[in-house]
């Protein structure tokens, strides 16, 4: 049996992945395997219909943390287990990105950059980190590490998850009531949820209305969480102060999208926490070995839950 690497990554990037995965696995990943022999697929944004050609597939390992597009792929065999990527180095990178943009908002970066553009010398009161309430939606691998780093910086952190399981030093919430409680107590909202049927469109007019006036929003999860028109309305009417967006329903974001030129939007090209094959390969290899040995694999996705 053999392993297939299914990806639409540029050729050089795919070749780098292949080399690092082969090294971690200690075996070759054929560039053009006989489809009938493929029992394991390692996938990053696979070409449409990739799975249809693999009749003996037994295990799918995602090279990305988010598996929303894989779950939506009609060609994915429903009876084949799918594991997402859990790479502590990726969670560190996400926490670094969250800290960078929370600190920028906390230190009033957007306001001072606007003042600089107009050569305005004006000082504003600077709250302490403990006076700034950060609400994190999604307290999994990415959310928990981000909360840890934000707490170390002195911020007051709340989190929202499906189960509301305890996270040290974080006020945890769950359910609709818990979400409302978190939102009313949040100055900077950070979205790190998986995109599922429950979470699609969650960042909408209703949710923004539950945040205090002057709050800001960071979306580092998926574009499908955000109702962009509702965000633009909340920024324009002054209810929200600023938004930092890394992910979009259509990527690359079309050149004529109003988000590009909005003064209250900081826009990033899906770079909050890109997978680093140097660290991810070790997780992938360990999961492949576990699956082959009949041992539990990590990050197994529950399709009905959506993550
Ligand atoms: P994860 O470990 O699976 O954590 C998901 C978290 O979301 C869990 O805390 C889960 O609750 C919570 N959740 C799921 N559905 C919920 C619901 N309906 N209501 C409330 N909470 C819910 O995922 P992760 O590794 O942290 O990654 C999260 C997402 O980040 C990915 O799916 C991906 O979309 C995004 N991401 C983006 C980038 C980037 O570069 N922009 C990079 C990596 C990942 P429980 O704890 O109760 O299960
Ligand atoms: C990136 O967005 C990922 O889900 O890994």
Tab-separated table of C-alpha atoms and ligand atoms in Angstrom:
chain	number	residue	atom	x	y	z
A	1	UNK	CA	0.000	0.000	0.000
A	2	UNK	CA	1.166	3.604	-0.430
A	3	UNK	CA	0.729	7.194	0.709
A	4	UNK	CA	-0.530	9.980	-1.564
A	5	UNK	CA	0.092	13.686	-1.067
A	6	UNK	CA	-2.923	15.564	-2.436
A	7	UNK	CA	-2.515	19.307	-2.704
A	8	UNK	CA	-2.979	22.338	-4.901
A	9	UNK	CA	0.061	24.018	-3.343
A	10	UNK	CA	2.567	25.569	-5.781
A	11	UNK	CA	5.013	22.902	-7.064
A	12	UNK	CA	8.021	24.107	-5.018
A	13	UNK	CA	5.975	24.171	-1.797
A	14	UNK	CA	4.533	20.714	-2.498
A	15	UNK	CA	8.056	19.380	-3.144
A	16	UNK	CA	9.236	20.815	0.195
A	17	UNK	CA	6.315	19.140	1.969
A	18	UNK	CA	7.054	15.839	0.236
A	19	UNK	CA	10.729	15.912	1.253
A	20	UNK	CA	10.006	16.731	4.912
A	21	UNK	CA	7.176	14.177	5.139
A	22	UNK	CA	9.358	11.458	3.575
A	23	UNK	CA	12.106	12.260	6.069
A	24	UNK	CA	9.706	12.130	9.040
A	25	UNK	CA	8.008	8.935	7.806
A	26	UNK	CA	11.227	7.225	6.702
A	27	UNK	CA	9.612	6.167	3.408
A	28	UNK	CA	8.994	7.500	-0.073
A	29	UNK	CA	5.748	9.238	-1.019
A	30	UNK	CA	5.386	8.474	-4.726
A	31	UNK	CA	4.657	11.515	-6.908
A	32	UNK	CA	2.248	9.463	-9.048
A	33	UNK	CA	1.134	6.465	-6.979
A	34	UNK	CA	-1.029	3.707	-8.460
A	35	UNK	CA	-4.447	4.896	-7.154
A	36	UNK	CA	-5.465	1.317	-6.265
A	37	UNK	CA	-2.531	1.052	-3.819
A	38	UNK	CA	-3.209	4.290	-1.917
A	39	UNK	CA	-4.521	3.667	1.597
A	40	UNK	CA	-3.397	6.944	3.246
A	41	UNK	CA	-3.925	10.460	1.873
A	42	UNK	CA	-2.096	13.482	3.270
A	43	UNK	CA	-4.108	16.476	2.110
A	44	UNK	CA	-3.809	20.254	1.913
A	45	UNK	CA	-6.520	21.860	-0.162
A	46	UNK	CA	-6.723	18.840	-2.517
A	47	UNK	CA	-7.807	19.272	-6.143
A	48	UNK	CA	-11.567	18.811	-6.602
A	49	UNK	CA	-12.623	15.159	-6.846
A	50	UNK	CA	-9.205	13.844	-5.648
A	51	UNK	CA	-10.736	11.203	-3.413
A	52	UNK	CA	-12.912	9.670	-6.148
A	53	UNK	CA	-9.833	8.113	-7.765
A	54	UNK	CA	-8.741	6.302	-4.571
A	55	UNK	CA	-10.894	3.178	-4.099
A	56	UNK	CA	-8.845	1.699	-1.207
A	57	UNK	CA	-8.416	4.780	0.947
A	58	UNK	CA	-8.453	4.016	4.697
A	59	UNK	CA	-7.146	7.158	6.439
A	60	UNK	CA	-7.052	10.893	5.597
A	61	UNK	CA	-4.653	13.235	7.407
A	62	UNK	CA	-5.173	16.968	6.901
A	63	UNK	CA	-2.079	19.169	6.747
A	64	UNK	CA	-4.208	22.073	7.970
A	65	UNK	CA	-5.862	22.624	11.347
A	66	UNK	CA	-9.233	23.631	9.858
A	67	UNK	CA	-11.048	20.820	8.017
A	68	UNK	CA	-14.201	22.685	6.930
A	69	UNK	CA	-13.410	22.468	3.203
A	70	UNK	CA	-12.509	18.749	3.489
A	71	UNK	CA	-15.769	18.019	5.284
A	72	UNK	CA	-17.620	19.862	2.526
A	73	UNK	CA	-15.825	17.937	-0.278
A	74	UNK	CA	-18.493	15.741	-1.873
A	75	UNK	CA	-15.832	13.317	-3.151
A	76	UNK	CA	-14.540	12.529	0.379
A	77	UNK	CA	-15.535	8.987	1.378
A	78	UNK	CA	-17.757	9.351	4.434
A	79	UNK	CA	-16.573	6.096	6.071
A	80	UNK	CA	-12.847	6.971	6.009
A	81	UNK	CA	-11.490	8.542	9.230
A	82	UNK	CA	-10.183	12.099	8.880
A	83	UNK	CA	-7.671	13.667	11.286
A	84	UNK	CA	-6.900	17.366	11.525
A	85	UNK	CA	-3.464	18.817	12.205
A	86	UNK	CA	-2.532	19.547	15.819
A	87	UNK	CA	0.900	21.164	15.872
A	88	UNK	CA	1.949	22.960	19.080
A	89	UNK	CA	4.326	25.137	17.028
A	90	UNK	CA	1.341	26.277	14.936
A	91	UNK	CA	-0.589	27.137	18.116
A	92	UNK	CA	2.458	29.173	19.238
A	93	UNK	CA	2.404	31.024	15.913
A	94	UNK	CA	-1.322	31.704	16.228
A	95	UNK	CA	-0.848	32.944	19.802
A	96	UNK	CA	1.928	35.249	18.573
A	97	UNK	CA	-0.392	36.678	15.887
A	98	UNK	CA	-3.244	37.104	18.389
A	99	UNK	CA	-0.902	38.824	20.872
A	100	UNK	CA	0.529	41.092	18.150
A	101	UNK	CA	-2.883	42.381	17.012
A	102	UNK	CA	-4.450	42.496	20.501
A	103	UNK	CA	-1.454	44.579	21.622
A	104	UNK	CA	-1.793	46.826	18.567
A	105	UNK	CA	-5.481	47.448	19.343
A	106	UNK	CA	-4.773	47.792	23.081
A	107	UNK	CA	-2.038	50.397	22.405
A	108	UNK	CA	-4.446	52.245	20.038
A	109	UNK	CA	-2.275	51.562	16.989
A	110	UNK	CA	-5.023	52.243	14.395
A	111	UNK	CA	-5.824	55.618	16.022
A	112	UNK	CA	-2.178	56.753	16.213
A	113	UNK	CA	-1.573	55.671	12.595
A	114	UNK	CA	-4.567	57.775	11.520
A	115	UNK	CA	-3.202	60.715	13.519
A	116	UNK	CA	0.246	60.273	11.929
A	117	UNK	CA	-1.316	60.415	8.451
A	118	UNK	CA	-2.808	63.805	9.402
A	119	UNK	CA	0.281	64.949	11.400
A	120	UNK	CA	-1.839	65.193	14.561
A	121	UNK	CA	0.052	65.227	17.887
A	122	UNK	CA	-2.546	64.072	20.422
A	123	UNK	CA	-2.087	61.798	23.416
A	124	UNK	CA	-4.860	59.466	24.621
A	125	UNK	CA	-5.306	57.759	27.974
A	126	UNK	CA	-3.716	54.299	27.907
A	127	UNK	CA	-5.554	51.580	29.895
A	128	UNK	CA	-3.561	48.818	31.558
A	129	UNK	CA	-3.788	45.288	30.030
A	130	UNK	CA	-5.800	44.054	33.044
A	131	UNK	CA	-8.420	46.718	32.216
A	132	UNK	CA	-8.764	45.352	28.661
A	133	UNK	CA	-11.164	42.386	28.422
A	134	UNK	CA	-10.346	39.881	25.695
A	135	UNK	CA	-13.052	37.382	24.672
A	136	UNK	CA	-11.917	34.323	22.724
A	137	UNK	CA	-14.441	32.289	20.712
A	138	UNK	CA	-13.113	28.722	20.410
A	139	UNK	CA	-10.873	27.399	23.162
A	140	UNK	CA	-9.182	24.506	21.378
A	141	UNK	CA	-5.521	24.194	20.416
A	142	UNK	CA	-5.372	27.770	19.031
A	143	UNK	CA	-7.617	29.442	21.606
A	144	UNK	CA	-5.984	27.920	24.686
A	145	UNK	CA	-2.431	28.841	23.681
A	146	UNK	CA	-3.565	32.360	22.727
A	147	UNK	CA	-5.291	32.747	26.106
A	148	UNK	CA	-2.114	31.645	27.878
A	149	UNK	CA	0.012	34.251	26.079
A	150	UNK	CA	-2.588	37.012	26.594
A	151	UNK	CA	-2.786	36.195	30.310
A	152	UNK	CA	1.009	36.350	30.571
A	153	UNK	CA	0.776	39.854	29.069
A	154	UNK	CA	-1.673	40.787	31.836
A	155	UNK	CA	-4.966	40.870	29.886
A	156	UNK	CA	-8.283	39.762	31.367
A	157	UNK	CA	-9.353	36.758	29.293
A	158	UNK	CA	-12.705	35.005	28.803
A	159	UNK	CA	-13.333	32.041	26.533
A	160	UNK	CA	-16.314	30.388	24.830
A	161	UNK	CA	-16.365	26.748	23.781
A	162	UNK	CA	-19.019	24.106	23.050
A	163	UNK	CA	-18.519	22.284	26.348
A	164	UNK	CA	-17.284	25.232	28.448
A	165	UNK	CA	-14.558	22.954	29.889
A	166	UNK	CA	-12.325	24.638	32.476
A	167	UNK	CA	-9.225	26.498	31.278
A	168	UNK	CA	-6.914	27.787	33.995
A	169	UNK	CA	-7.101	31.537	34.556
A	170	UNK	CA	-9.853	32.018	31.951
A	171	UNK	CA	-13.536	32.745	32.647
A	172	UNK	CA	-15.165	30.054	30.523
A	173	UNK	CA	-18.620	30.212	28.940
A	174	UNK	CA	-20.753	27.892	26.802
A	175	UNK	CA	-24.106	28.020	25.037
A	176	UNK	CA	-26.131	31.031	23.886
A	177	UNK	CA	-26.394	32.575	27.361
A	178	UNK	CA	-22.662	32.075	27.893
A	179	UNK	CA	-21.929	33.755	24.563
A	180	UNK	CA	-24.017	36.776	25.510
A	181	UNK	CA	-22.281	36.974	28.912
A	182	UNK	CA	-18.864	36.871	27.227
A	183	UNK	CA	-19.766	39.448	24.592
A	184	UNK	CA	-21.131	42.030	27.027
A	185	UNK	CA	-17.816	41.772	28.924
A	186	UNK	CA	-15.455	41.981	25.920
A	187	UNK	CA	-13.414	44.882	24.540
A	188	UNK	CA	-11.498	42.842	21.955
A	189	UNK	CA	-13.163	39.740	20.478
A	190	UNK	CA	-10.901	37.072	18.944
A	191	UNK	CA	-12.511	34.392	16.766
A	192	UNK	CA	-10.699	31.025	16.746
A	193	UNK	CA	-13.688	28.730	16.116
A	194	UNK	CA	-13.828	25.966	13.513
A	195	UNK	CA	-16.272	26.695	10.684
A	196	UNK	CA	-19.274	24.400	11.224
A	197	UNK	CA	-23.002	24.587	10.562
A	198	UNK	CA	-23.396	26.030	14.093
A	199	UNK	CA	-20.681	28.678	13.755
A	200	UNK	CA	-21.163	29.838	10.124
A	201	UNK	CA	-22.283	33.474	10.107
A	202	UNK	CA	-21.908	33.801	13.894
A	203	UNK	CA	-20.110	37.150	13.602
A	204	UNK	CA	-23.193	39.075	12.540
A	205	UNK	CA	-25.244	42.146	13.431
A	206	UNK	CA	-26.785	40.454	16.472
A	207	UNK	CA	-23.408	39.436	17.887
A	208	UNK	CA	-21.807	42.836	17.206
A	209	UNK	CA	-24.777	44.473	18.956
A	210	UNK	CA	-24.013	42.475	22.115
A	211	UNK	CA	-20.455	43.830	22.260
A	212	UNK	CA	-19.959	47.122	24.113
A	213	UNK	CA	-19.720	50.259	21.941
A	214	UNK	CA	-16.089	50.779	20.892
A	215	UNK	CA	-15.168	47.064	20.903
A	216	UNK	CA	-12.907	45.572	18.229
A	217	UNK	CA	-12.997	42.222	16.441
A	218	UNK	CA	-10.187	39.943	15.281
A	219	UNK	CA	-11.154	37.114	12.903
A	220	UNK	CA	-8.313	34.602	12.506
A	221	UNK	CA	-10.531	31.528	11.955
A	222	UNK	CA	-12.546	31.404	8.693
A	223	UNK	CA	-14.206	33.964	6.436
A	224	UNK	CA	-17.490	32.033	6.644
A	225	UNK	CA	-17.862	33.040	10.300
A	226	UNK	CA	-18.236	36.686	9.338
A	227	UNK	CA	-21.187	38.506	7.788
A	228	UNK	CA	-19.023	41.177	6.157
A	229	UNK	CA	-21.908	43.577	5.410
A	230	UNK	CA	-22.908	43.527	9.105
A	231	UNK	CA	-19.307	44.224	10.138
A	232	UNK	CA	-19.034	47.178	7.736
A	233	UNK	CA	-22.336	48.587	9.068
A	234	UNK	CA	-21.152	48.244	12.700
A	235	UNK	CA	-17.820	49.937	11.873
A	236	UNK	CA	-19.533	52.723	9.908
A	237	UNK	CA	-22.094	53.536	12.596
A	238	UNK	CA	-19.289	53.684	15.203
A	239	UNK	CA	-20.513	50.743	17.283
A	240	UNK	CA	-17.301	48.830	16.515
A	241	UNK	CA	-13.931	50.545	16.570
A	242	UNK	CA	-11.757	48.314	14.407
A	243	UNK	CA	-11.532	44.872	12.788
A	244	UNK	CA	-8.475	42.751	12.030
A	245	UNK	CA	-9.302	40.178	9.343
A	246	UNK	CA	-7.035	37.359	8.144
A	247	UNK	CA	-9.568	35.055	6.496
A	248	UNK	CA	-12.282	35.610	3.896
A	249	UNK	CA	-15.145	33.733	2.268
A	250	UNK	CA	-13.302	34.109	-1.074
A	251	UNK	CA	-9.505	33.952	-0.974
A	252	UNK	CA	-7.653	35.816	-2.390
A	253	UNK	CA	-10.051	38.630	-1.446
A	254	UNK	CA	-11.345	40.169	-4.715
A	255	UNK	CA	-9.727	43.534	-5.547
A	256	UNK	CA	-13.086	45.355	-5.517
A	257	UNK	CA	-14.084	44.173	-2.022
A	258	UNK	CA	-14.856	47.201	0.200
A	259	UNK	CA	-12.936	45.603	3.094
A	260	UNK	CA	-9.640	46.394	1.294
A	261	UNK	CA	-10.056	50.144	1.612
A	262	UNK	CA	-11.989	50.536	4.852
A	263	UNK	CA	-10.122	52.817	7.281
A	264	UNK	CA	-11.205	50.734	10.271
A	265	UNK	CA	-10.079	47.382	8.846
A	266	UNK	CA	-6.617	45.833	9.094
A	267	UNK	CA	-6.391	43.152	6.445
A	268	UNK	CA	-4.022	40.167	6.290
A	269	UNK	CA	-3.715	37.512	3.517
A	270	UNK	CA	-4.442	34.373	5.635
A	271	UNK	CA	-1.111	34.388	7.450
A	272	UNK	CA	-2.098	34.255	11.141
A	273	UNK	CA	-0.716	30.716	11.510
A	274	UNK	CA	0.343	29.022	8.300
A	275	UNK	CA	1.328	25.361	8.643
A	276	UNK	CA	5.090	24.973	8.942
A	277	UNK	CA	6.018	21.631	7.327
A	278	UNK	CA	9.194	21.465	9.455
A	279	UNK	CA	7.113	20.909	12.610
A	280	UNK	CA	3.882	19.563	11.122
A	281	UNK	CA	5.654	16.612	9.426
A	282	UNK	CA	6.476	15.056	12.828
A	283	UNK	CA	2.786	15.113	13.890
A	284	UNK	CA	1.684	13.682	10.542
A	285	UNK	CA	4.268	10.876	10.689
A	286	UNK	CA	3.315	9.987	14.282
A	287	UNK	CA	-0.380	9.852	13.318
A	288	UNK	CA	0.300	7.686	10.251
A	289	UNK	CA	2.361	5.290	12.403
A	290	UNK	CA	-0.386	5.175	15.058
A	291	UNK	CA	-3.057	4.480	12.454
A	292	UNK	CA	-0.985	1.686	10.884
A	293	UNK	CA	-0.377	0.147	14.329
A	294	UNK	CA	-4.101	0.250	15.113
A	295	UNK	CA	-3.471	2.768	17.910
A	296	UNK	CA	-5.568	5.909	18.536
A	297	UNK	CA	-4.752	8.780	16.174
A	298	UNK	CA	-4.804	12.398	17.359
A	299	UNK	CA	-7.188	15.042	16.061
A	300	UNK	CA	-9.805	12.635	14.753
A	301	UNK	CA	-12.650	14.737	13.324
A	302	UNK	CA	-16.249	14.035	14.315
A	303	UNK	CA	-17.992	14.782	11.013
A	304	UNK	CA	-21.414	15.302	12.614
A	305	UNK	CA	-19.891	17.891	15.003
A	306	UNK	CA	-17.999	19.552	12.143
A	307	UNK	CA	-14.556	19.661	13.785
B	1	LIG	P1	-9.927	22.897	17.854
B	1	LIG	O1	-8.754	22.490	18.690
B	1	LIG	O2	-10.775	21.844	17.238
B	1	LIG	O3	-10.818	23.837	18.785
B	1	LIG	C1	-12.092	24.248	18.417
B	1	LIG	C2	-12.718	25.010	19.569
B	1	LIG	O4	-13.953	25.576	19.136
B	1	LIG	C3	-13.041	24.116	20.776
B	1	LIG	O5	-12.811	24.814	21.974
B	1	LIG	C4	-14.528	23.852	20.598
B	1	LIG	O6	-15.227	23.579	21.804
B	1	LIG	C5	-14.985	25.188	20.037
B	1	LIG	N1	-16.255	25.074	19.327
B	1	LIG	C6	-16.556	24.312	18.247
B	1	LIG	N2	-17.852	24.461	17.911
B	1	LIG	C7	-18.377	25.323	18.803
B	1	LIG	C8	-19.682	25.856	18.998
B	1	LIG	N3	-20.702	25.524	18.202
B	1	LIG	N4	-19.874	26.685	20.045
B	1	LIG	C9	-18.867	27.018	20.875
B	1	LIG	N5	-17.585	26.548	20.731
B	1	LIG	C10	-17.367	25.706	19.721
B	1	LIG	O7	-9.457	23.864	16.668
B	1	LIG	P2	-8.110	24.727	16.579
B	1	LIG	O8	-6.962	23.871	16.205
B	1	LIG	O9	-8.003	25.557	17.807
B	1	LIG	O10	-8.430	25.643	15.302
B	1	LIG	C11	-9.569	26.484	15.275
B	1	LIG	C12	-9.744	27.064	13.897
B	1	LIG	O11	-8.723	28.045	13.640
B	1	LIG	C13	-9.559	26.079	12.731
B	1	LIG	O12	-10.725	25.310	12.536
B	1	LIG	C14	-9.257	26.992	11.577
B	1	LIG	O13	-10.462	27.370	10.943
B	1	LIG	C15	-8.632	28.215	12.241
B	1	LIG	N6	-7.204	28.381	11.878
B	1	LIG	C16	-6.842	29.489	11.179
B	1	LIG	C17	-5.516	29.688	10.859
B	1	LIG	C18	-5.064	30.927	10.139
B	1	LIG	O14	-3.921	30.991	9.685
B	1	LIG	N7	-5.893	31.939	10.012
B	1	LIG	C19	-4.559	28.746	11.249
B	1	LIG	C20	-4.976	27.628	11.960
B	1	LIG	C21	-6.307	27.447	12.284
B	1	LIG	P3	-14.863	22.310	22.747
B	1	LIG	O15	-13.508	22.651	23.350
B	1	LIG	O16	-15.934	22.305	23.771
B	1	LIG	O17	-14.820	21.114	21.850
B	2	LIG	C1	-5.205	27.349	8.287
B	2	LIG	O1	-6.026	28.189	8.096
B	2	LIG	C2	-5.471	26.064	8.875
B	2	LIG	O2	-6.662	25.737	9.090
B	2	LIG	O3	-4.517	25.311	9.126
